[in-house]
Tab-separated table of C-alpha atoms in Angstrom:
chain	number	residue	atom	x	y	z
A	1	UNK	CA	60.977	62.238	38.524
A	2	UNK	CA	58.466	63.770	36.233
A	3	UNK	CA	56.176	63.092	33.324
A	4	UNK	CA	57.314	60.081	31.313
A	5	UNK	CA	57.937	60.201	27.600
A	6	UNK	CA	55.520	57.770	25.993
A	7	UNK	CA	56.037	55.121	23.336
A	8	UNK	CA	52.806	54.520	21.473
A	9	UNK	CA	52.275	51.455	19.330
A	10	UNK	CA	50.168	52.240	16.260
A	11	UNK	CA	48.175	49.570	14.465
A	12	UNK	CA	47.034	50.503	10.964
A	13	UNK	CA	44.135	48.334	10.050
A	14	UNK	CA	41.429	47.934	7.474
A	15	UNK	CA	38.501	45.540	7.332
A	16	UNK	CA	39.276	44.407	10.867
A	17	UNK	CA	42.796	43.255	10.008
A	18	UNK	CA	46.175	44.794	10.775
A	19	UNK	CA	47.740	46.040	7.563
A	20	UNK	CA	51.373	45.733	8.569
A	21	UNK	CA	52.878	43.410	11.052
A	22	UNK	CA	53.426	39.744	10.669
A	23	UNK	CA	56.662	39.416	12.580
A	24	UNK	CA	55.104	37.609	15.525
A	25	UNK	CA	55.430	34.080	14.253
A	26	UNK	CA	54.137	32.788	17.567
A	27	UNK	CA	50.833	34.626	17.388
A	28	UNK	CA	48.063	32.372	16.176
A	29	UNK	CA	46.692	35.188	14.056
A	30	UNK	CA	49.263	37.921	13.400
A	31	UNK	CA	46.647	40.042	11.676
A	32	UNK	CA	44.338	40.128	14.690
A	33	UNK	CA	44.503	43.621	16.178
A	34	UNK	CA	43.538	42.525	19.694
A	35	UNK	CA	46.336	39.983	19.869
A	36	UNK	CA	48.826	42.615	18.713
A	37	UNK	CA	47.483	45.172	21.213
A	38	UNK	CA	48.078	42.727	24.040
A	39	UNK	CA	51.528	41.843	22.779
A	40	UNK	CA	52.630	45.480	22.597
A	41	UNK	CA	51.107	46.220	26.008
A	42	UNK	CA	52.992	43.280	27.512
A	43	UNK	CA	56.174	44.560	25.807
A	44	UNK	CA	55.802	47.908	27.599
A	45	UNK	CA	53.862	50.108	25.166
A	46	UNK	CA	52.514	53.096	27.094
A	47	UNK	CA	49.482	53.476	24.897
A	48	UNK	CA	47.906	51.879	21.834
A	49	UNK	CA	46.543	53.691	18.797
A	50	UNK	CA	44.296	51.868	16.352
A	51	UNK	CA	43.920	53.703	13.058
A	52	UNK	CA	41.268	52.391	10.719
A	53	UNK	CA	42.743	53.542	7.427
A	54	UNK	CA	39.864	52.046	5.459
A	55	UNK	CA	37.243	53.688	7.661
A	56	UNK	CA	34.263	52.909	5.515
A	57	UNK	CA	30.806	53.346	6.958
A	58	UNK	CA	30.042	49.666	6.329
A	59	UNK	CA	32.985	48.633	8.493
A	60	UNK	CA	31.880	50.722	11.482
A	61	UNK	CA	30.054	48.023	13.492
A	62	UNK	CA	33.045	45.696	13.160
A	63	UNK	CA	35.381	48.496	14.277
A	64	UNK	CA	33.249	49.208	17.358
A	65	UNK	CA	33.231	45.512	18.230
A	66	UNK	CA	36.997	45.446	17.850
A	67	UNK	CA	37.451	48.492	20.131
A	68	UNK	CA	35.293	46.782	22.715
A	69	UNK	CA	37.333	43.579	22.569
A	70	UNK	CA	40.631	45.478	22.808
A	71	UNK	CA	39.436	47.698	25.678
A	72	UNK	CA	38.266	44.672	27.641
A	73	UNK	CA	41.768	43.238	27.804
A	74	UNK	CA	44.004	46.348	27.799
A	75	UNK	CA	45.160	48.010	31.020
A	76	UNK	CA	46.713	51.001	29.269
A	77	UNK	CA	45.070	53.850	27.321
A	78	UNK	CA	43.589	53.145	23.888
A	79	UNK	CA	43.086	55.764	21.186
A	80	UNK	CA	41.160	55.134	17.996
A	81	UNK	CA	41.128	57.094	14.762
A	82	UNK	CA	39.751	56.816	11.287
A	83	UNK	CA	36.429	58.051	10.106
A	84	UNK	CA	35.443	60.204	13.089
A	85	UNK	CA	33.183	62.710	11.321
A	86	UNK	CA	30.760	63.767	14.030
A	87	UNK	CA	30.208	64.060	17.753
A	88	UNK	CA	28.146	60.857	17.577
A	89	UNK	CA	31.060	58.984	15.961
A	90	UNK	CA	33.386	60.105	18.763
A	91	UNK	CA	30.869	59.222	21.479
A	92	UNK	CA	30.345	55.772	19.946
A	93	UNK	CA	34.107	55.094	19.975
A	94	UNK	CA	34.375	56.135	23.636
A	95	UNK	CA	31.280	54.137	24.590
A	96	UNK	CA	32.863	51.088	22.988
A	97	UNK	CA	35.844	51.523	25.303
A	98	UNK	CA	38.329	53.855	23.604
A	99	UNK	CA	39.889	56.461	25.898
A	100	UNK	CA	40.595	58.930	23.109
A	101	UNK	CA	39.509	59.574	19.557
A	102	UNK	CA	41.809	60.939	16.877
A	103	UNK	CA	40.234	63.398	14.442
A	104	UNK	CA	41.870	64.577	11.246
A	105	UNK	CA	40.043	65.506	8.034
A	106	UNK	CA	36.707	66.154	9.729
A	107	UNK	CA	38.344	68.695	12.043
A	108	UNK	CA	39.833	70.520	9.054
A	109	UNK	CA	36.497	70.556	7.290
A	110	UNK	CA	34.687	71.771	10.413
A	111	UNK	CA	37.051	73.071	13.144
A	112	UNK	CA	34.080	73.620	15.498
A	113	UNK	CA	33.738	69.811	15.653
A	114	UNK	CA	36.813	69.784	17.928
A	115	UNK	CA	35.091	72.159	20.352
A	116	UNK	CA	31.829	70.229	20.285
A	117	UNK	CA	33.518	66.948	21.141
A	118	UNK	CA	35.879	68.473	23.725
A	119	UNK	CA	33.101	70.308	25.546
A	120	UNK	CA	30.971	67.230	25.974
A	121	UNK	CA	33.540	64.432	26.231
A	122	UNK	CA	36.501	66.364	27.662
A	123	UNK	CA	39.756	67.534	26.071
A	124	UNK	CA	41.544	64.476	27.428
A	125	UNK	CA	39.646	62.340	24.949
A	126	UNK	CA	40.315	64.478	21.878
A	127	UNK	CA	43.458	64.011	19.811
A	128	UNK	CA	43.722	66.131	16.679
A	129	UNK	CA	45.877	64.484	14.038
A	130	UNK	CA	47.851	66.929	11.883
A	131	UNK	CA	49.469	65.656	8.679
A	132	UNK	CA	52.094	68.196	7.633
A	133	UNK	CA	54.406	68.601	4.652
A	134	UNK	CA	57.270	71.073	4.214
A	135	UNK	CA	56.398	74.055	2.066
A	136	UNK	CA	58.720	77.031	1.423
A	137	UNK	CA	60.356	77.110	4.842
A	138	UNK	CA	57.309	76.173	6.882
A	139	UNK	CA	54.796	73.337	6.918
A	140	UNK	CA	51.370	73.039	5.353
A	141	UNK	CA	48.558	70.796	6.514
A	142	UNK	CA	47.172	68.143	4.217
A	143	UNK	CA	43.830	66.493	4.560
A	144	UNK	CA	42.183	63.270	3.383
A	145	UNK	CA	45.105	60.952	4.174
A	146	UNK	CA	47.644	63.455	2.924
A	147	UNK	CA	46.119	63.858	-0.522
A	148	UNK	CA	44.483	67.274	-0.186
A	149	UNK	CA	46.533	70.444	0.268
A	150	UNK	CA	44.550	72.666	2.657
A	151	UNK	CA	46.747	75.767	2.506
A	152	UNK	CA	46.735	75.906	6.303
A	153	UNK	CA	49.972	76.447	8.213
A	154	UNK	CA	50.660	73.382	10.383
A	155	UNK	CA	51.809	75.274	13.476
A	156	UNK	CA	48.856	77.667	13.272
A	157	UNK	CA	46.384	74.818	12.798
A	158	UNK	CA	47.806	72.842	15.730
A	159	UNK	CA	47.495	75.951	17.910
A	160	UNK	CA	43.920	76.529	16.778
A	161	UNK	CA	43.024	72.878	17.447
A	162	UNK	CA	44.364	73.184	20.989
A	163	UNK	CA	42.469	76.419	21.561
A	164	UNK	CA	39.360	74.613	20.409
A	165	UNK	CA	39.924	71.886	22.974
A	166	UNK	CA	42.303	69.278	21.573
A	167	UNK	CA	44.054	67.556	24.479
A	168	UNK	CA	46.903	66.242	22.345
A	169	UNK	CA	48.330	66.705	18.860
A	170	UNK	CA	49.301	63.691	16.771
A	171	UNK	CA	51.774	65.219	14.341
A	172	UNK	CA	52.777	63.290	11.245
A	173	UNK	CA	55.460	64.405	8.817
A	174	UNK	CA	54.218	63.359	5.401
A	175	UNK	CA	57.708	63.954	3.991
A	176	UNK	CA	59.253	61.469	6.401
A	177	UNK	CA	56.442	58.927	6.684
A	178	UNK	CA	57.653	55.537	5.504
A	179	UNK	CA	61.206	56.754	4.776
A	180	UNK	CA	62.829	55.547	8.021
A	181	UNK	CA	65.103	58.583	7.744
A	182	UNK	CA	64.141	59.966	11.151
A	183	UNK	CA	61.336	62.161	12.450
A	184	UNK	CA	61.108	65.756	11.235
A	185	UNK	CA	62.710	67.324	14.298
A	186	UNK	CA	62.197	70.921	13.187
A	187	UNK	CA	58.507	70.422	12.514
A	188	UNK	CA	58.028	68.635	15.828
A	189	UNK	CA	59.924	71.305	17.739
A	190	UNK	CA	57.977	74.111	16.085
A	191	UNK	CA	54.627	72.600	17.065
A	192	UNK	CA	55.756	71.503	20.557
A	193	UNK	CA	56.933	75.063	21.271
A	194	UNK	CA	53.636	76.520	20.052
A	195	UNK	CA	51.191	74.420	22.081
A	196	UNK	CA	50.911	73.508	25.750
A	197	UNK	CA	49.557	70.010	25.246
A	198	UNK	CA	51.489	66.824	24.480
A	199	UNK	CA	52.731	66.419	20.903
A	200	UNK	CA	52.934	62.843	19.613
A	201	UNK	CA	55.550	62.645	16.855
A	202	UNK	CA	54.911	60.363	13.914
A	203	UNK	CA	56.501	59.539	10.596
A	204	UNK	CA	60.051	58.567	9.758
A	205	UNK	CA	61.262	56.493	12.692
A	206	UNK	CA	64.051	54.215	11.497
A	207	UNK	CA	66.034	53.536	14.647
A	208	UNK	CA	66.162	53.944	18.405
A	209	UNK	CA	68.342	57.010	17.860
A	210	UNK	CA	65.534	58.643	15.865
A	211	UNK	CA	63.105	58.081	18.734
A	212	UNK	CA	65.556	59.518	21.255
A	213	UNK	CA	66.129	62.556	19.024
A	214	UNK	CA	62.455	63.420	18.622
A	215	UNK	CA	61.768	63.059	22.347
A	216	UNK	CA	64.753	65.232	23.246
A	217	UNK	CA	65.587	67.712	20.489
A	218	UNK	CA	62.122	67.520	18.961
A	219	UNK	CA	60.390	68.279	22.238
A	220	UNK	CA	57.759	65.587	21.638
A	221	UNK	CA	55.942	64.054	24.616
A	222	UNK	CA	55.463	60.767	22.837
A	223	UNK	CA	56.649	58.888	19.785
A	224	UNK	CA	54.305	56.909	17.573
A	225	UNK	CA	55.821	53.658	16.385
A	226	UNK	CA	54.380	51.619	13.558
A	227	UNK	CA	56.487	49.730	11.028
A	228	UNK	CA	59.584	49.977	13.235
A	229	UNK	CA	57.756	47.721	15.688
A	230	UNK	CA	55.740	45.703	13.245
A	231	UNK	CA	58.749	44.614	11.257
A	232	UNK	CA	60.755	43.890	14.382
A	233	UNK	CA	63.444	46.520	13.725
A	234	UNK	CA	63.307	47.454	17.393
A	235	UNK	CA	61.617	45.836	20.341
A	236	UNK	CA	59.967	47.941	23.006
A	237	UNK	CA	61.892	46.582	26.025
A	238	UNK	CA	65.261	47.295	24.366
A	239	UNK	CA	64.073	50.656	23.075
A	240	UNK	CA	62.964	51.692	26.567
A	241	UNK	CA	66.289	50.594	27.974
A	242	UNK	CA	68.089	52.701	25.334
A	243	UNK	CA	65.913	55.701	26.143
A	244	UNK	CA	66.585	55.353	29.866
A	245	UNK	CA	70.342	55.127	29.222
A	246	UNK	CA	70.104	58.345	27.209
A	247	UNK	CA	68.463	60.145	30.113
A	248	UNK	CA	64.932	60.095	28.685
A	249	UNK	CA	62.464	59.347	31.482
A	250	UNK	CA	60.256	56.460	30.478
A	251	UNK	CA	57.784	54.293	32.319
A	252	UNK	CA	59.967	51.598	33.748
A	253	UNK	CA	59.084	47.996	33.060
A	254	UNK	CA	59.068	47.086	36.743
A	255	UNK	CA	57.235	43.958	37.810
A	256	UNK	CA	53.766	44.865	39.039
A	257	UNK	CA	53.424	44.852	42.823
A	258	UNK	CA	51.204	42.266	44.454
A	259	UNK	CA	47.888	43.531	45.871
A	260	UNK	CA	49.232	42.808	49.376
A	261	UNK	CA	52.191	45.113	48.719
A	262	UNK	CA	49.867	47.897	47.551
A	263	UNK	CA	47.823	47.478	50.724
A	264	UNK	CA	50.938	47.811	52.849
A	265	UNK	CA	51.675	51.298	51.467
A	266	UNK	CA	50.630	53.774	54.138
A	267	UNK	CA	50.948	57.512	54.648
B	1	UNK	CA	36.139	50.891	34.912
B	2	UNK	CA	33.691	47.987	34.956
B	3	UNK	CA	35.930	46.094	32.517
B	4	UNK	CA	38.975	46.664	34.717
B	5	UNK	CA	37.279	45.393	37.870
B	6	UNK	CA	35.896	42.419	35.968
B	7	UNK	CA	39.452	41.706	34.774
B	8	UNK	CA	40.646	41.347	38.381
B	9	UNK	CA	37.794	38.979	39.135
B	10	UNK	CA	35.516	41.368	41.009
B	11	UNK	CA	31.741	41.096	40.930
B	12	UNK	CA	31.034	44.657	39.833
B	13	UNK	CA	27.918	46.505	38.773
B	14	UNK	CA	26.981	50.067	37.877
B	15	UNK	CA	24.782	51.869	40.420
B	16	UNK	CA	22.582	54.328	38.528
B	17	UNK	CA	20.400	55.089	41.560
B	18	UNK	CA	20.434	54.486	45.347
B	19	UNK	CA	18.872	51.020	44.989
B	20	UNK	CA	21.957	50.006	43.056
B	21	UNK	CA	24.020	50.231	46.248
B	22	UNK	CA	21.959	47.562	47.978
B	23	UNK	CA	24.030	44.535	48.890
B	24	UNK	CA	27.296	46.159	47.781
B	25	UNK	CA	30.330	45.752	50.032
B	26	UNK	CA	32.489	48.378	48.405
B	27	UNK	CA	31.829	51.583	46.519
B	28	UNK	CA	33.841	53.123	43.663
B	29	UNK	CA	33.491	56.732	42.533
B	30	UNK	CA	35.169	56.863	39.113
B	31	UNK	CA	35.055	59.890	36.927
B	32	UNK	CA	36.332	61.819	34.016
B	33	UNK	CA	34.906	65.211	33.213
B	34	UNK	CA	34.062	68.384	35.086
B	35	UNK	CA	33.437	68.543	38.847
B	36	UNK	CA	30.277	70.630	38.597
B	37	UNK	CA	28.437	68.363	36.199
B	38	UNK	CA	29.607	65.222	38.026
B	39	UNK	CA	28.324	66.561	41.363
B	40	UNK	CA	24.996	67.550	39.788
B	41	UNK	CA	24.691	64.103	38.218
B	42	UNK	CA	25.249	62.390	41.581
B	43	UNK	CA	22.588	64.635	43.130
B	44	UNK	CA	20.157	64.126	40.258
B	45	UNK	CA	20.460	60.366	40.635
B	46	UNK	CA	19.964	60.578	44.381
B	47	UNK	CA	23.446	59.188	45.028
B	48	UNK	CA	24.997	62.214	46.742
B	49	UNK	CA	23.749	61.648	50.296
B	50	UNK	CA	24.047	57.829	50.097
B	51	UNK	CA	27.713	58.270	49.116
B	52	UNK	CA	28.281	60.540	52.146
B	53	UNK	CA	26.477	58.110	54.437
B	54	UNK	CA	28.546	55.273	53.009
B	55	UNK	CA	31.765	57.002	53.991
B	56	UNK	CA	30.378	58.116	57.367
B	57	UNK	CA	29.600	54.488	58.180
B	58	UNK	CA	33.232	53.643	57.524
B	59	UNK	CA	32.490	51.408	54.561
B	60	UNK	CA	35.172	50.884	51.877
B	61	UNK	CA	35.237	53.602	49.247
B	62	UNK	CA	37.563	54.162	46.282
B	63	UNK	CA	37.598	57.528	44.522
B	64	UNK	CA	39.408	57.774	41.196
B	65	UNK	CA	40.549	61.050	39.588
B	66	UNK	CA	37.450	63.268	39.536
B	67	UNK	CA	35.797	60.768	41.890
B	68	UNK	CA	38.699	61.311	44.306
B	69	UNK	CA	38.446	65.092	43.960
B	70	UNK	CA	34.733	64.964	44.858
B	71	UNK	CA	35.621	63.316	48.190
B	72	UNK	CA	37.150	66.576	49.459
B	73	UNK	CA	35.218	69.493	51.007
B	74	UNK	CA	35.127	71.464	47.788
B	75	UNK	CA	36.723	71.928	44.369
B	76	UNK	CA	38.053	75.097	42.773
B	77	UNK	CA	36.594	73.707	39.542
B	78	UNK	CA	33.206	75.376	39.033
B	79	UNK	CA	33.358	76.282	42.796
B	80	UNK	CA	31.795	72.877	43.411
B	81	UNK	CA	31.017	71.638	46.938
B	82	UNK	CA	32.432	68.160	47.513
B	83	UNK	CA	31.160	65.196	49.511
B	84	UNK	CA	33.381	66.298	52.394
B	85	UNK	CA	34.393	62.809	53.436
B	86	UNK	CA	38.080	63.795	53.333
B	87	UNK	CA	38.953	67.232	54.712
B	88	UNK	CA	40.603	69.407	52.104
B	89	UNK	CA	40.274	71.251	48.836
B	90	UNK	CA	40.703	70.274	45.204
B	91	UNK	CA	42.840	73.026	43.646
B	92	UNK	CA	43.711	74.069	40.113
B	93	UNK	CA	47.391	73.794	39.211
B	94	UNK	CA	49.009	77.207	39.683
B	95	UNK	CA	50.126	79.167	36.637
B	96	UNK	CA	53.666	78.779	35.342
B	97	UNK	CA	54.642	82.154	36.845
B	98	UNK	CA	53.509	80.869	40.258
B	99	UNK	CA	55.599	77.722	40.015
B	100	UNK	CA	52.977	75.569	38.337
B	101	UNK	CA	53.545	73.048	35.560
B	102	UNK	CA	53.787	74.112	31.907
B	103	UNK	CA	51.483	71.469	30.512
B	104	UNK	CA	47.990	71.437	31.979
B	105	UNK	CA	46.091	69.137	31.834
B	106	UNK	CA	48.635	66.675	33.151
B	107	UNK	CA	48.229	63.854	30.642
B	108	UNK	CA	50.381	60.754	30.645
B	109	UNK	CA	52.422	58.379	32.743
B	110	UNK	CA	54.148	59.687	35.832
B	111	UNK	CA	55.810	58.291	38.930
B	112	UNK	CA	53.617	57.578	41.952
B	113	UNK	CA	56.186	57.908	44.721
B	114	UNK	CA	55.309	56.276	48.017
B	115	UNK	CA	56.518	57.861	51.233
B	116	UNK	CA	58.331	54.574	51.849
B	117	UNK	CA	60.482	55.200	48.768
B	118	UNK	CA	58.753	52.593	46.609
B	119	UNK	CA	57.663	53.803	43.171
B	120	UNK	CA	55.213	52.756	40.506
B	121	UNK	CA	54.043	54.467	37.326
B	122	UNK	CA	50.439	55.637	37.059
B	123	UNK	CA	48.444	57.115	34.168
B	124	UNK	CA	47.159	60.644	34.860
B	125	UNK	CA	44.605	62.919	33.198
B	126	UNK	CA	43.738	66.002	35.272
B	127	UNK	CA	43.977	69.780	35.714
B	128	UNK	CA	43.273	69.925	39.461
B	129	UNK	CA	45.072	68.373	42.412
B	130	UNK	CA	44.094	66.917	45.786
B	131	UNK	CA	45.077	69.066	48.777
B	132	UNK	CA	43.966	67.207	51.926
B	133	UNK	CA	44.114	68.885	55.356
B	134	UNK	CA	45.525	65.771	57.018
B	135	UNK	CA	48.899	65.031	55.461
B	136	UNK	CA	49.004	61.684	57.273
B	137	UNK	CA	46.514	60.515	54.633
B	138	UNK	CA	49.052	61.053	51.839
B	139	UNK	CA	50.476	57.684	50.820
B	140	UNK	CA	52.190	58.875	47.639
B	141	UNK	CA	53.005	62.044	45.745
B	142	UNK	CA	53.779	62.855	42.126
B	143	UNK	CA	55.838	65.628	40.569
B	144	UNK	CA	55.071	67.567	37.410
B	145	UNK	CA	57.561	70.194	36.202
B	146	UNK	CA	58.767	70.681	39.775
B	147	UNK	CA	55.269	70.925	41.269
B	148	UNK	CA	54.594	68.086	43.716
B	149	UNK	CA	51.102	66.981	44.673
B	150	UNK	CA	49.458	64.035	46.490
B	151	UNK	CA	48.515	61.242	44.093
B	152	UNK	CA	47.366	58.478	46.482
B	153	UNK	CA	45.455	59.075	49.722
B	154	UNK	CA	44.256	56.602	52.314
B	155	UNK	CA	42.280	57.347	55.445
B	156	UNK	CA	40.235	54.736	57.251
B	157	UNK	CA	38.456	52.670	54.625
B	158	UNK	CA	38.736	55.426	52.012
B	159	UNK	CA	41.274	55.283	49.179
B	160	UNK	CA	41.654	58.121	46.679
B	161	UNK	CA	43.823	58.024	43.558
B	162	UNK	CA	44.555	60.978	41.294
B	163	UNK	CA	45.820	58.573	38.620
B	164	UNK	CA	43.619	56.072	36.802
B	165	UNK	CA	44.362	52.570	38.145
B	166	UNK	CA	42.235	51.096	35.363
B	167	UNK	CA	44.748	52.518	32.837
B	168	UNK	CA	47.908	52.066	34.901
B	169	UNK	CA	49.081	48.636	33.814
B	170	UNK	CA	49.964	45.971	36.360
B	171	UNK	CA	50.329	48.482	39.195
B	172	UNK	CA	46.797	49.753	38.652
B	173	UNK	CA	45.398	46.251	38.389
B	174	UNK	CA	47.094	45.344	41.683
B	175	UNK	CA	45.506	48.363	43.367
B	176	UNK	CA	42.050	47.484	42.034
B	177	UNK	CA	42.517	43.874	43.136
B	178	UNK	CA	43.612	45.049	46.597
B	179	UNK	CA	40.484	47.179	46.909
B	180	UNK	CA	38.153	44.527	45.511
B	181	UNK	CA	39.447	41.838	47.868
B	182	UNK	CA	39.228	44.003	50.973
B	183	UNK	CA	42.927	44.637	51.461
B	184	UNK	CA	42.263	48.396	51.550
B	185	UNK	CA	39.315	48.161	53.945
B	186	UNK	CA	41.076	49.931	56.768
B	187	UNK	CA	41.981	48.405	60.091
B	188	UNK	CA	42.131	44.897	58.703
B	189	UNK	CA	44.899	45.960	56.324
B	190	UNK	CA	47.839	45.079	58.539
B	191	UNK	CA	46.468	41.653	59.341
B	192	UNK	CA	45.641	41.010	55.693
B	193	UNK	CA	49.080	42.105	54.545
B	194	UNK	CA	50.691	39.746	57.030
B	195	UNK	CA	48.486	36.832	56.074
């Protein structure tokens, strides 16, 4: 038994509403992020990521309130990204109840921001998101939601982010994002081999087989799942069962022990 | 932490100074961060000696992650003296060449394997591990890249977890509920478990 491969449910939201995801006909409000968080947690998600893709300054108080509501009911880790531009932004997210913050464009604009946050809040709470696109046999980093070519090499930037204190890398293949043609296994493998922190693979998942491939051949520690879950193409319990059958160690959906059983465990 | 205890129905409050311990039945030492600064913060707030006295009086105490590491005699991290309420040392994971794990910090879900053979999955975030003198205190261990370390300790009324029960799903909630309702208080455990 060793470290489990994680399945992370990602909620893209803007203005306090989930952008994708209306498959849960039984949810009173399918656009409510907290309801979806709970549903995915109950389904066996190992972690939840909330990405505020709007991330306007005006929406910040509502986002903090949302983090607080989600953290109050979740019993698994919660990461939040979107609009983290300063140490104060990161601290506010953690104070509201997030366990980790995901930083992207602001880290590229000011790499020392990663160090500042990691030194004061701990590496475990710092995820650096790297959006990468293939470029002449390697991968280049893009900033500002994939719109700005930075000229940086993706593997080199991921390594630098880790040296500066990133506890995890959230790696998105821009080429594969939204295509459902599978994760970029080569990109994921290149970054996973270069850093000694968990790499969360994102972008391109179209099937359970894609998830298995990125966790095995890709060397990823976790797979980020968005539309695959939101549109009901796979369900987490079945996906975990498939992973386990394929020899990928996942957190097993065992029934929780009763407190009396926990108390009976002795050395 | 407060949210998690509230979720299992516990009446929980944050003790920022020694007065905050008044009337409390059980004490939790949570913690994420570095051992040195955490120890200094406990001392600055005047909570260091009260925490030691608490344990010496045999009152229920739960240490979580860094809070668990501070219960030992000392930590390799920042060469920090611990509270010394559990004999032992908090050690850094060895390097890969010395048989240590490849990925440090250990971040993620891993099996908490009870000596009885029962397993549950806990959420971990740490770079140091608990090495108690008395192995009878080890209730469960966890393995990372072939390196096995204690992940749940119990001795008397003291419980120490290397994982974060507040992030460990239903298993973690059950552990917090067990502590909050007195099931981990020590000698009464057997009777409570039978009841």
